[in-house]
Amino acid sequence: MGPTTFAKLAGTSLALCVLTALSLIVSARPAAADFRLCNNTASRVGISVGYKDAQGWTTEGWWNLPARTCETVLKGNLVARYYYVYAIDYDRGGEWMGQAYMCTRDKEFTIRGIGDCLARGYDRSGFFEVDTGEQRAWTVQLTESGEQPKPSTASNPAGASPAPPASIAPPPNTSAPVSATPPGPPTK
């Protein structure tokens, strides 16, 4: 083998090593870190969420989830341990609710602050608390009365408990379980 052939082989090998290293770097993405909700009912469901970040309390809505689907409602690492959810069953009536009162409205919204909802022209809705245990990602399962969701660790980081079987299963018009620790937003 002559020096020219050796140089060509060495150059080709080096190029393959560089391409392999680049493909490994590009494919090594961090695990998804999102707040997801799954509608495990036979109905269409409207979802709103509340959370506290560095700027204070925010509520956002509506995400409209068809039956038996999931959607990421907040993308990226979770900024808080506690999140709050209020959801409405569009087809059968009823709602998933709790004791943490925050502002909502009938149309798409992002509302800063949770006080004086009615005076500010908003509706006042009771959200249930979700304790994420300070995980980077979390999935909430909305289910029908008497139905238990199938546990899944696919969307939670390795070692984390699966989405809470937040068998948040109350329609029609009953309250979902609400955690009492630690204090969430004030109720009015």
Short mmCIF file of N, CA and C in Angstrom, two decimals:
data_model
loop_
_atom_site.label_atom_id
_atom_site.label_comp_id
_atom_site.label_asym_id
_atom_site.label_seq_id
_atom_site.Cartn_x
_atom_site.Cartn_y
_atom_site.Cartn_z
N MET A 1 0.86 -1.16 0.00
CA MET A 1 0.00 0.00 0.00
C MET A 1 0.90 1.21 0.00
N GLY A 2 0.65 2.12 -0.96
CA GLY A 2 1.48 3.30 -1.12
C GLY A 2 1.03 4.42 -0.19
N PRO A 3 1.84 5.47 -0.05
CA PRO A 3 1.52 6.58 0.83
C PRO A 3 0.23 7.29 0.42
N THR A 4 -0.08 7.37 -0.86
CA THR A 4 -1.28 8.05 -1.33
C THR A 4 -2.52 7.26 -0.92
N THR A 5 -2.49 5.94 -1.08
CA THR A 5 -3.61 5.10 -0.70
C THR A 5 -3.83 5.16 0.80
N PHE A 6 -2.74 5.12 1.59
CA PHE A 6 -2.85 5.20 3.04
C PHE A 6 -3.47 6.54 3.47
N ALA A 7 -3.07 7.63 2.85
CA ALA A 7 -3.60 8.95 3.19
C ALA A 7 -5.10 9.02 2.89
N LYS A 8 -5.51 8.43 1.75
CA LYS A 8 -6.93 8.43 1.40
C LYS A 8 -7.74 7.64 2.42
N LEU A 9 -7.24 6.45 2.82
CA LEU A 9 -7.95 5.63 3.81
C LEU A 9 -8.02 6.35 5.16
N ALA A 10 -6.93 6.98 5.55
CA ALA A 10 -6.91 7.69 6.83
C ALA A 10 -7.90 8.86 6.80
N GLY A 11 -7.95 9.58 5.70
CA GLY A 11 -8.88 10.70 5.56
C GLY A 11 -10.33 10.23 5.59
N THR A 12 -10.60 9.12 4.90
CA THR A 12 -11.95 8.57 4.88
C THR A 12 -12.35 8.10 6.28
N SER A 13 -11.46 7.44 7.00
CA SER A 13 -11.74 6.97 8.35
C SER A 13 -12.01 8.13 9.29
N LEU A 14 -11.19 9.17 9.17
CA LEU A 14 -11.39 10.36 10.02
C LEU A 14 -12.74 11.00 9.73
N ALA A 15 -13.13 11.11 8.48
CA ALA A 15 -14.42 11.70 8.11
C ALA A 15 -15.57 10.88 8.68
N LEU A 16 -15.46 9.54 8.62
CA LEU A 16 -16.50 8.68 9.17
C LEU A 16 -16.60 8.83 10.68
N CYS A 17 -15.47 8.96 11.37
CA CYS A 17 -15.49 9.16 12.83
C CYS A 17 -16.17 10.48 13.18
N VAL A 18 -15.85 11.53 12.44
CA VAL A 18 -16.45 12.83 12.70
C VAL A 18 -17.95 12.77 12.46
N LEU A 19 -18.39 12.17 11.36
CA LEU A 19 -19.82 12.05 11.08
C LEU A 19 -20.54 11.23 12.15
N THR A 20 -19.92 10.15 12.60
CA THR A 20 -20.53 9.33 13.65
C THR A 20 -20.66 10.13 14.94
N ALA A 21 -19.62 10.86 15.32
CA ALA A 21 -19.66 11.67 16.54
C ALA A 21 -20.74 12.74 16.44
N LEU A 22 -20.84 13.40 15.29
CA LEU A 22 -21.87 14.43 15.11
C LEU A 22 -23.27 13.84 15.19
N SER A 23 -23.47 12.68 14.60
CA SER A 23 -24.81 12.08 14.65
C SER A 23 -25.17 11.68 16.08
N LEU A 24 -24.19 11.24 16.86
CA LEU A 24 -24.47 10.91 18.27
C LEU A 24 -24.81 12.16 19.06
N ILE A 25 -24.11 13.24 18.82
CA ILE A 25 -24.39 14.49 19.52
C ILE A 25 -25.78 15.00 19.17
N VAL A 26 -26.13 14.99 17.91
CA VAL A 26 -27.43 15.48 17.47
C VAL A 26 -28.55 14.61 18.02
N SER A 27 -28.35 13.29 18.06
CA SER A 27 -29.42 12.41 18.53
C SER A 27 -29.52 12.37 20.05
N ALA A 28 -28.55 12.85 20.77
CA ALA A 28 -28.57 12.83 22.23
C ALA A 28 -29.32 14.05 22.75
N ARG A 29 -30.62 14.04 22.55
CA ARG A 29 -31.46 15.15 23.04
C ARG A 29 -31.82 14.90 24.49
N PRO A 30 -32.03 15.97 25.26
CA PRO A 30 -32.49 15.76 26.63
C PRO A 30 -33.91 15.19 26.62
N ALA A 31 -34.25 14.51 27.69
CA ALA A 31 -35.59 13.93 27.80
C ALA A 31 -36.63 15.05 27.78
N ALA A 32 -37.79 14.74 27.22
CA ALA A 32 -38.87 15.73 27.17
C ALA A 32 -39.25 16.12 28.59
N ALA A 33 -39.46 17.39 28.80
CA ALA A 33 -39.83 17.89 30.12
C ALA A 33 -41.02 18.81 29.93
N ASP A 34 -42.20 18.26 30.08
CA ASP A 34 -43.43 19.00 29.79
C ASP A 34 -44.50 18.68 30.81
N PHE A 35 -45.56 19.51 30.82
CA PHE A 35 -46.76 19.23 31.59
C PHE A 35 -47.82 18.82 30.59
N ARG A 36 -48.24 17.56 30.66
CA ARG A 36 -49.19 16.99 29.70
C ARG A 36 -50.47 16.61 30.39
N LEU A 37 -51.55 16.67 29.63
CA LEU A 37 -52.84 16.17 30.12
C LEU A 37 -53.36 15.16 29.12
N CYS A 38 -53.93 14.08 29.65
CA CYS A 38 -54.53 13.05 28.81
C CYS A 38 -56.01 12.97 29.12
N ASN A 39 -56.80 12.99 28.08
CA ASN A 39 -58.25 12.84 28.18
C ASN A 39 -58.56 11.37 27.93
N ASN A 40 -58.74 10.61 28.99
CA ASN A 40 -59.04 9.18 28.87
C ASN A 40 -60.53 8.92 28.95
N THR A 41 -61.33 9.86 28.47
CA THR A 41 -62.78 9.69 28.47
C THR A 41 -63.27 9.52 27.05
N ALA A 42 -64.55 9.25 26.91
CA ALA A 42 -65.18 9.13 25.60
C ALA A 42 -65.69 10.48 25.11
N SER A 43 -65.46 11.54 25.85
CA SER A 43 -65.97 12.88 25.53
C SER A 43 -64.85 13.84 25.12
N ARG A 44 -65.25 14.93 24.49
CA ARG A 44 -64.32 16.04 24.25
C ARG A 44 -64.21 16.82 25.56
N VAL A 45 -62.99 17.25 25.89
CA VAL A 45 -62.74 17.93 27.15
C VAL A 45 -61.99 19.23 26.90
N GLY A 46 -62.40 20.30 27.62
CA GLY A 46 -61.69 21.58 27.60
C GLY A 46 -60.87 21.70 28.87
N ILE A 47 -59.60 22.11 28.73
CA ILE A 47 -58.68 22.13 29.86
C ILE A 47 -58.08 23.52 30.04
N SER A 48 -58.00 23.95 31.30
CA SER A 48 -57.26 25.17 31.64
C SER A 48 -56.31 24.82 32.78
N VAL A 49 -55.18 25.53 32.84
CA VAL A 49 -54.17 25.27 33.87
C VAL A 49 -53.80 26.56 34.58
N GLY A 50 -53.36 26.43 35.81
CA GLY A 50 -52.86 27.55 36.59
C GLY A 50 -51.53 27.18 37.22
N TYR A 51 -50.66 28.17 37.37
CA TYR A 51 -49.35 27.92 37.96
C TYR A 51 -48.77 29.24 38.44
N LYS A 52 -47.76 29.14 39.31
CA LYS A 52 -47.06 30.32 39.80
C LYS A 52 -45.63 30.27 39.28
N ASP A 53 -45.22 31.33 38.59
CA ASP A 53 -43.85 31.44 38.11
C ASP A 53 -43.20 32.67 38.74
N ALA A 54 -42.07 33.10 38.23
CA ALA A 54 -41.35 34.24 38.81
C ALA A 54 -42.17 35.53 38.77
N GLN A 55 -43.09 35.66 37.83
CA GLN A 55 -43.92 36.86 37.72
C GLN A 55 -45.22 36.77 38.51
N GLY A 56 -45.50 35.65 39.15
CA GLY A 56 -46.74 35.50 39.91
C GLY A 56 -47.65 34.44 39.31
N TRP A 57 -48.93 34.50 39.67
CA TRP A 57 -49.91 33.51 39.24
C TRP A 57 -50.39 33.77 37.82
N THR A 58 -50.53 32.68 37.06
CA THR A 58 -51.04 32.73 35.69
C THR A 58 -52.02 31.59 35.50
N THR A 59 -53.12 31.87 34.77
CA THR A 59 -54.00 30.81 34.31
C THR A 59 -54.07 30.90 32.79
N GLU A 60 -54.16 29.74 32.15
CA GLU A 60 -54.22 29.67 30.69
C GLU A 60 -55.25 28.64 30.26
N GLY A 61 -55.90 28.88 29.15
CA GLY A 61 -56.86 27.93 28.60
C GLY A 61 -57.32 28.42 27.24
N TRP A 62 -57.99 27.76 26.55
CA TRP A 62 -58.45 26.40 26.67
C TRP A 62 -57.72 25.51 25.68
N TRP A 63 -57.38 24.32 26.14
CA TRP A 63 -56.92 23.27 25.24
C TRP A 63 -58.10 22.34 25.07
N ASN A 64 -58.45 22.05 23.85
CA ASN A 64 -59.59 21.18 23.55
C ASN A 64 -59.07 19.82 23.13
N LEU A 65 -59.30 18.84 23.98
CA LEU A 65 -58.78 17.50 23.72
C LEU A 65 -59.90 16.57 23.28
N PRO A 66 -59.76 15.97 22.11
CA PRO A 66 -60.72 14.94 21.70
C PRO A 66 -60.62 13.74 22.65
N ALA A 67 -61.60 12.87 22.59
CA ALA A 67 -61.62 11.66 23.42
C ALA A 67 -60.35 10.85 23.21
N ARG A 68 -59.84 10.29 24.30
CA ARG A 68 -58.72 9.34 24.27
C ARG A 68 -57.46 9.92 23.63
N THR A 69 -57.14 11.18 23.94
CA THR A 69 -55.92 11.79 23.41
C THR A 69 -55.16 12.50 24.53
N CYS A 70 -53.91 12.83 24.26
CA CYS A 70 -53.07 13.59 25.20
C CYS A 70 -52.52 14.81 24.48
N GLU A 71 -52.20 15.83 25.27
CA GLU A 71 -51.59 17.03 24.69
C GLU A 71 -50.65 17.67 25.71
N THR A 72 -49.53 18.17 25.20
CA THR A 72 -48.62 18.94 26.03
C THR A 72 -49.18 20.34 26.14
N VAL A 73 -49.47 20.78 27.37
CA VAL A 73 -50.05 22.11 27.55
C VAL A 73 -49.00 23.13 27.97
N LEU A 74 -47.95 22.69 28.63
CA LEU A 74 -46.84 23.58 28.99
C LEU A 74 -45.55 22.88 28.57
N LYS A 75 -44.81 23.50 27.68
CA LYS A 75 -43.59 22.89 27.14
C LYS A 75 -42.37 23.32 27.95
N GLY A 76 -41.43 22.39 28.09
CA GLY A 76 -40.19 22.69 28.78
C GLY A 76 -40.22 22.21 30.22
N ASN A 77 -39.10 22.44 30.93
CA ASN A 77 -39.01 22.04 32.33
C ASN A 77 -40.08 22.74 33.14
N LEU A 78 -40.65 22.03 34.09
CA LEU A 78 -41.67 22.61 34.95
C LEU A 78 -41.04 23.66 35.85
N VAL A 79 -41.72 24.79 36.02
CA VAL A 79 -41.20 25.91 36.81
C VAL A 79 -41.71 25.90 38.24
N ALA A 80 -42.61 25.00 38.56
CA ALA A 80 -43.19 24.96 39.90
C ALA A 80 -43.45 23.51 40.30
N ARG A 81 -43.63 23.30 41.58
CA ARG A 81 -43.99 21.96 42.05
C ARG A 81 -45.48 21.72 41.90
N TYR A 82 -46.28 22.75 42.13
CA TYR A 82 -47.73 22.61 42.11
C TYR A 82 -48.31 23.28 40.87
N TYR A 83 -49.17 22.55 40.19
CA TYR A 83 -49.93 23.06 39.06
C TYR A 83 -51.40 22.83 39.38
N TYR A 84 -52.26 23.56 38.71
CA TYR A 84 -53.69 23.50 38.99
C TYR A 84 -54.43 23.31 37.68
N VAL A 85 -55.46 22.48 37.72
CA VAL A 85 -56.19 22.11 36.51
C VAL A 85 -57.69 22.27 36.76
N TYR A 86 -58.35 22.83 35.77
CA TYR A 86 -59.81 22.89 35.73
C TYR A 86 -60.21 22.41 34.34
N ALA A 87 -61.11 21.44 34.27
CA ALA A 87 -61.49 20.87 32.98
C ALA A 87 -63.00 20.69 32.90
N ILE A 88 -63.51 20.78 31.69
CA ILE A 88 -64.95 20.69 31.43
C ILE A 88 -65.20 19.58 30.41
N ASP A 89 -66.20 18.76 30.68
CA ASP A 89 -66.64 17.73 29.74
C ASP A 89 -67.65 18.39 28.80
N TYR A 90 -67.26 18.63 27.57
CA TYR A 90 -68.12 19.32 26.61
C TYR A 90 -69.33 18.50 26.20
N ASP A 91 -69.18 17.18 26.15
CA ASP A 91 -70.25 16.33 25.60
C ASP A 91 -71.29 15.92 26.63
N ARG A 92 -70.87 15.54 27.83
CA ARG A 92 -71.81 15.05 28.83
C ARG A 92 -72.07 16.04 29.95
N GLY A 93 -71.36 17.16 29.94
CA GLY A 93 -71.48 18.09 31.06
C GLY A 93 -70.59 17.63 32.19
N GLY A 94 -70.51 18.39 33.22
CA GLY A 94 -69.66 18.05 34.34
C GLY A 94 -68.30 18.71 34.21
N GLU A 95 -67.53 18.62 35.28
CA GLU A 95 -66.22 19.27 35.30
C GLU A 95 -65.32 18.58 36.31
N TRP A 96 -64.03 18.72 36.10
CA TRP A 96 -63.02 18.31 37.04
C TRP A 96 -62.60 19.59 37.73
N MET A 97 -62.83 19.67 39.04
CA MET A 97 -62.59 20.93 39.74
C MET A 97 -62.07 20.67 41.14
N GLY A 98 -61.69 21.76 41.81
CA GLY A 98 -61.18 21.65 43.17
C GLY A 98 -61.44 22.94 43.93
N GLN A 99 -60.65 23.17 44.97
CA GLN A 99 -60.86 24.28 45.89
C GLN A 99 -59.92 25.46 45.68
N ALA A 100 -59.04 25.42 44.70
CA ALA A 100 -58.11 26.52 44.43
C ALA A 100 -58.75 27.42 43.37
N TYR A 101 -59.27 28.55 43.79
CA TYR A 101 -60.04 29.42 42.88
C TYR A 101 -59.12 30.37 42.11
N MET A 102 -59.30 30.34 40.78
CA MET A 102 -58.50 31.17 39.87
C MET A 102 -59.41 31.70 38.78
N CYS A 103 -58.86 32.61 37.98
CA CYS A 103 -59.64 33.27 36.93
C CYS A 103 -59.62 32.47 35.63
N THR A 104 -60.76 32.43 34.96
CA THR A 104 -60.89 31.83 33.63
C THR A 104 -61.81 32.73 32.82
N ARG A 105 -62.02 32.36 31.57
CA ARG A 105 -63.04 32.99 30.74
C ARG A 105 -63.50 32.00 29.69
N ASP A 106 -64.56 32.33 28.97
CA ASP A 106 -65.13 31.38 28.02
C ASP A 106 -64.25 31.15 26.79
N LYS A 107 -63.51 32.15 26.38
CA LYS A 107 -62.67 32.05 25.18
C LYS A 107 -61.22 31.82 25.59
N GLU A 108 -60.36 31.58 24.60
CA GLU A 108 -58.93 31.38 24.86
C GLU A 108 -58.40 32.51 25.74
N PHE A 109 -57.54 32.17 26.71
CA PHE A 109 -57.07 33.20 27.64
C PHE A 109 -55.71 32.89 28.22
N THR A 110 -55.02 33.94 28.61
CA THR A 110 -53.87 33.93 29.51
C THR A 110 -54.14 35.07 30.47
N ILE A 111 -54.31 34.76 31.75
CA ILE A 111 -54.67 35.76 32.75
C ILE A 111 -53.60 35.79 33.83
N ARG A 112 -53.07 36.97 34.11
CA ARG A 112 -52.11 37.16 35.19
C ARG A 112 -52.87 37.53 36.45
N GLY A 113 -52.56 36.86 37.55
CA GLY A 113 -53.20 37.15 38.82
C GLY A 113 -54.43 36.29 39.03
N ILE A 114 -54.72 36.00 40.32
CA ILE A 114 -55.87 35.15 40.63
C ILE A 114 -56.91 35.85 41.49
N GLY A 115 -56.66 37.10 41.83
CA GLY A 115 -57.60 37.83 42.68
C GLY A 115 -58.60 38.64 41.89
N ASP A 116 -59.73 38.94 42.52
CA ASP A 116 -60.75 39.81 41.95
C ASP A 116 -61.17 39.41 40.53
N CYS A 117 -61.34 38.14 40.32
CA CYS A 117 -61.68 37.64 38.97
C CYS A 117 -62.93 38.32 38.42
N LEU A 118 -64.01 38.30 39.20
CA LEU A 118 -65.28 38.85 38.71
C LEU A 118 -65.17 40.35 38.47
N ALA A 119 -64.51 41.08 39.36
CA ALA A 119 -64.36 42.53 39.20
C ALA A 119 -63.52 42.87 37.96
N ARG A 120 -62.64 41.96 37.57
CA ARG A 120 -61.80 42.19 36.39
C ARG A 120 -62.46 41.67 35.11
N GLY A 121 -63.68 41.17 35.22
CA GLY A 121 -64.41 40.72 34.03
C GLY A 121 -64.18 39.27 33.66
N TYR A 122 -63.64 38.48 34.59
CA TYR A 122 -63.38 37.07 34.32
C TYR A 122 -64.35 36.21 35.14
N ASP A 123 -64.36 34.92 34.82
CA ASP A 123 -65.08 33.95 35.62
C ASP A 123 -64.15 33.47 36.73
N ARG A 124 -64.72 32.91 37.78
CA ARG A 124 -63.96 32.36 38.90
C ARG A 124 -64.23 30.87 38.94
N SER A 125 -63.17 30.06 38.77
CA SER A 125 -63.34 28.61 38.68
C SER A 125 -62.46 27.92 39.72
N GLY A 126 -62.94 26.79 40.22
CA GLY A 126 -62.19 26.01 41.20
C GLY A 126 -61.30 24.98 40.53
N PHE A 127 -60.00 25.11 40.70
CA PHE A 127 -59.00 24.22 40.10
C PHE A 127 -58.59 23.17 41.13
N PHE A 128 -58.23 21.96 40.67
CA PHE A 128 -57.67 20.97 41.58
C PHE A 128 -56.14 21.03 41.48
N GLU A 129 -55.50 20.70 42.59
CA GLU A 129 -54.04 20.79 42.69
C GLU A 129 -53.37 19.52 42.21
N VAL A 130 -52.26 19.68 41.49
CA VAL A 130 -51.44 18.57 41.04
C VAL A 130 -50.05 18.77 41.63
N ASP A 131 -49.62 17.86 42.49
CA ASP A 131 -48.29 17.91 43.09
C ASP A 131 -47.35 17.09 42.22
N THR A 132 -46.45 17.76 41.51
CA THR A 132 -45.54 17.07 40.61
C THR A 132 -44.31 16.53 41.33
N GLY A 133 -44.20 16.80 42.64
CA GLY A 133 -43.05 16.31 43.37
C GLY A 133 -41.74 16.88 42.87
N GLU A 134 -41.79 18.04 42.24
CA GLU A 134 -40.62 18.73 41.68
C GLU A 134 -39.96 17.94 40.54
N GLN A 135 -40.74 17.11 39.84
CA GLN A 135 -40.23 16.44 38.66
C GLN A 135 -40.10 17.44 37.52
N ARG A 136 -39.31 17.10 36.52
CA ARG A 136 -39.15 17.99 35.36
C ARG A 136 -40.30 17.88 34.38
N ALA A 137 -41.00 16.74 34.40
CA ALA A 137 -42.12 16.50 33.49
C ALA A 137 -43.22 15.78 34.24
N TRP A 138 -44.47 15.98 33.80
CA TRP A 138 -45.60 15.34 34.48
C TRP A 138 -46.75 15.18 33.52
N THR A 139 -47.53 14.12 33.71
CA THR A 139 -48.73 13.88 32.92
C THR A 139 -49.90 13.64 33.85
N VAL A 140 -51.00 14.33 33.61
CA VAL A 140 -52.23 14.16 34.38
C VAL A 140 -53.21 13.38 33.51
N GLN A 141 -53.85 12.38 34.10
CA GLN A 141 -54.82 11.55 33.39
C GLN A 141 -56.23 11.92 33.86
N LEU A 142 -57.06 12.41 32.96
CA LEU A 142 -58.47 12.66 33.28
C LEU A 142 -59.26 11.43 32.88
N THR A 143 -60.02 10.89 33.82
CA THR A 143 -60.78 9.66 33.55
C THR A 143 -62.24 9.86 33.91
N GLU A 144 -63.06 8.92 33.45
CA GLU A 144 -64.48 8.94 33.79
C GLU A 144 -64.69 8.31 35.15
N SER A 145 -65.82 8.56 35.77
CA SER A 145 -66.12 7.99 37.09
C SER A 145 -65.94 6.49 37.09
N GLY A 146 -65.24 5.99 38.12
CA GLY A 146 -65.06 4.55 38.27
C GLY A 146 -64.01 3.95 37.36
N GLU A 147 -63.39 4.73 36.51
CA GLU A 147 -62.40 4.22 35.57
C GLU A 147 -61.01 4.59 36.06
N GLN A 148 -60.08 3.67 36.03
CA GLN A 148 -58.70 3.93 36.44
C GLN A 148 -57.83 4.01 35.20
N PRO A 149 -56.94 5.01 35.11
CA PRO A 149 -56.04 5.08 33.96
C PRO A 149 -54.99 3.98 34.03
N LYS A 150 -54.46 3.60 32.88
CA LYS A 150 -53.38 2.63 32.83
C LYS A 150 -52.09 3.38 33.13
N PRO A 151 -51.31 2.95 34.14
CA PRO A 151 -50.07 3.66 34.46
C PRO A 151 -49.12 3.61 33.27
N SER A 152 -48.40 4.70 33.08
CA SER A 152 -47.43 4.77 32.00
C SER A 152 -46.28 5.64 32.44
N THR A 153 -45.05 5.17 32.25
CA THR A 153 -43.89 5.97 32.60
C THR A 153 -43.28 6.63 31.38
N ALA A 154 -43.92 6.50 30.24
CA ALA A 154 -43.34 6.99 29.00
C ALA A 154 -43.05 8.48 29.03
N SER A 155 -43.88 9.28 29.69
CA SER A 155 -43.65 10.72 29.63
C SER A 155 -43.05 11.29 30.90
N ASN A 156 -42.69 10.45 31.85
CA ASN A 156 -42.04 10.93 33.05
C ASN A 156 -40.59 10.46 33.05
N PRO A 157 -39.69 11.21 33.66
CA PRO A 157 -38.28 10.84 33.64
C PRO A 157 -38.05 9.49 34.32
N ALA A 158 -36.95 8.86 33.96
CA ALA A 158 -36.63 7.57 34.56
C ALA A 158 -36.57 7.71 36.06
N GLY A 159 -37.14 6.75 36.75
CA GLY A 159 -37.13 6.77 38.19
C GLY A 159 -38.29 7.55 38.80
N ALA A 160 -39.00 8.33 38.03
CA ALA A 160 -40.13 9.10 38.57
C ALA A 160 -41.36 8.22 38.57
N SER A 161 -42.24 8.50 39.48
CA SER A 161 -43.48 7.75 39.47
C SER A 161 -44.27 8.16 38.24
N PRO A 162 -45.09 7.25 37.70
CA PRO A 162 -45.86 7.61 36.52
C PRO A 162 -46.85 8.71 36.86
N ALA A 163 -47.46 9.24 35.84
CA ALA A 163 -48.46 10.29 36.04
C ALA A 163 -49.40 9.84 37.14
N PRO A 164 -49.76 10.75 38.03
CA PRO A 164 -50.57 10.32 39.15
C PRO A 164 -51.87 9.75 38.64
N PRO A 165 -52.25 8.58 39.09
CA PRO A 165 -53.54 8.13 38.66
C PRO A 165 -54.52 9.11 39.24
N ALA A 166 -54.39 10.30 38.79
CA ALA A 166 -55.23 11.38 39.25
C ALA A 166 -56.58 11.04 38.72
N SER A 167 -57.08 9.94 39.15
CA SER A 167 -58.35 9.46 38.66
C SER A 167 -59.31 10.58 38.90
N ILE A 168 -59.00 11.57 38.30
CA ILE A 168 -59.77 12.76 38.44
C ILE A 168 -60.96 12.47 37.57
N ALA A 169 -61.92 11.84 38.19
CA ALA A 169 -62.98 11.22 37.44
C ALA A 169 -64.35 11.69 37.88
N PRO A 170 -64.60 12.96 37.95
CA PRO A 170 -65.84 13.33 38.56
C PRO A 170 -67.08 13.62 37.74
N PRO A 171 -67.07 13.83 36.43
CA PRO A 171 -68.36 14.24 35.88
C PRO A 171 -69.47 13.30 36.32
N PRO A 172 -70.62 13.74 36.52
CA PRO A 172 -71.05 15.11 36.35
C PRO A 172 -70.99 15.91 37.66
N ASN A 173 -70.46 17.12 37.57
CA ASN A 173 -70.48 18.15 38.61
C ASN A 173 -70.05 17.70 40.00
N THR A 174 -69.00 16.91 40.10
CA THR A 174 -68.46 16.57 41.40
C THR A 174 -67.02 17.03 41.45
N SER A 175 -66.45 17.12 42.62
CA SER A 175 -65.09 17.64 42.77
C SER A 175 -64.08 16.52 42.68
N ALA A 176 -62.93 16.86 42.11
CA ALA A 176 -61.80 15.95 42.09
C ALA A 176 -61.09 16.05 43.43
N PRO A 177 -60.33 15.02 43.80
CA PRO A 177 -59.58 15.11 45.05
C PRO A 177 -58.58 16.26 44.96
N VAL A 178 -58.42 16.97 46.05
CA VAL A 178 -57.51 18.10 46.08
C VAL A 178 -56.53 17.89 47.22
N SER A 179 -55.24 18.00 46.92
CA SER A 179 -54.22 17.84 47.95
C SER A 179 -54.25 19.02 48.90
N ALA A 180 -54.00 18.78 50.16
CA ALA A 180 -54.06 19.86 51.14
C ALA A 180 -52.69 20.35 51.53
N THR A 181 -51.60 19.77 51.02
CA THR A 181 -50.26 20.19 51.42
C THR A 181 -49.44 20.56 50.22
N PRO A 182 -48.50 21.38 50.39
CA PRO A 182 -48.48 22.62 51.12
C PRO A 182 -49.47 23.60 50.53
N PRO A 183 -49.58 24.77 51.10
CA PRO A 183 -50.64 25.68 50.64
C PRO A 183 -50.46 26.08 49.19
N GLY A 184 -51.56 26.13 48.49
CA GLY A 184 -51.58 26.59 47.10
C GLY A 184 -52.04 28.02 47.08
N PRO A 185 -52.67 28.43 46.00
CA PRO A 185 -53.14 29.80 45.92
C PRO A 185 -54.27 30.03 46.92
N PRO A 186 -54.43 31.25 47.35
CA PRO A 186 -55.49 31.52 48.31
C PRO A 186 -56.85 31.28 47.69
N THR A 187 -57.78 30.82 48.51
CA THR A 187 -59.16 30.66 48.03
C THR A 187 -59.97 31.84 48.51
N LYS A 188 -60.89 32.26 47.71
CA LYS A 188 -61.72 33.42 48.04
C LYS A 188 -63.16 33.02 48.07
#
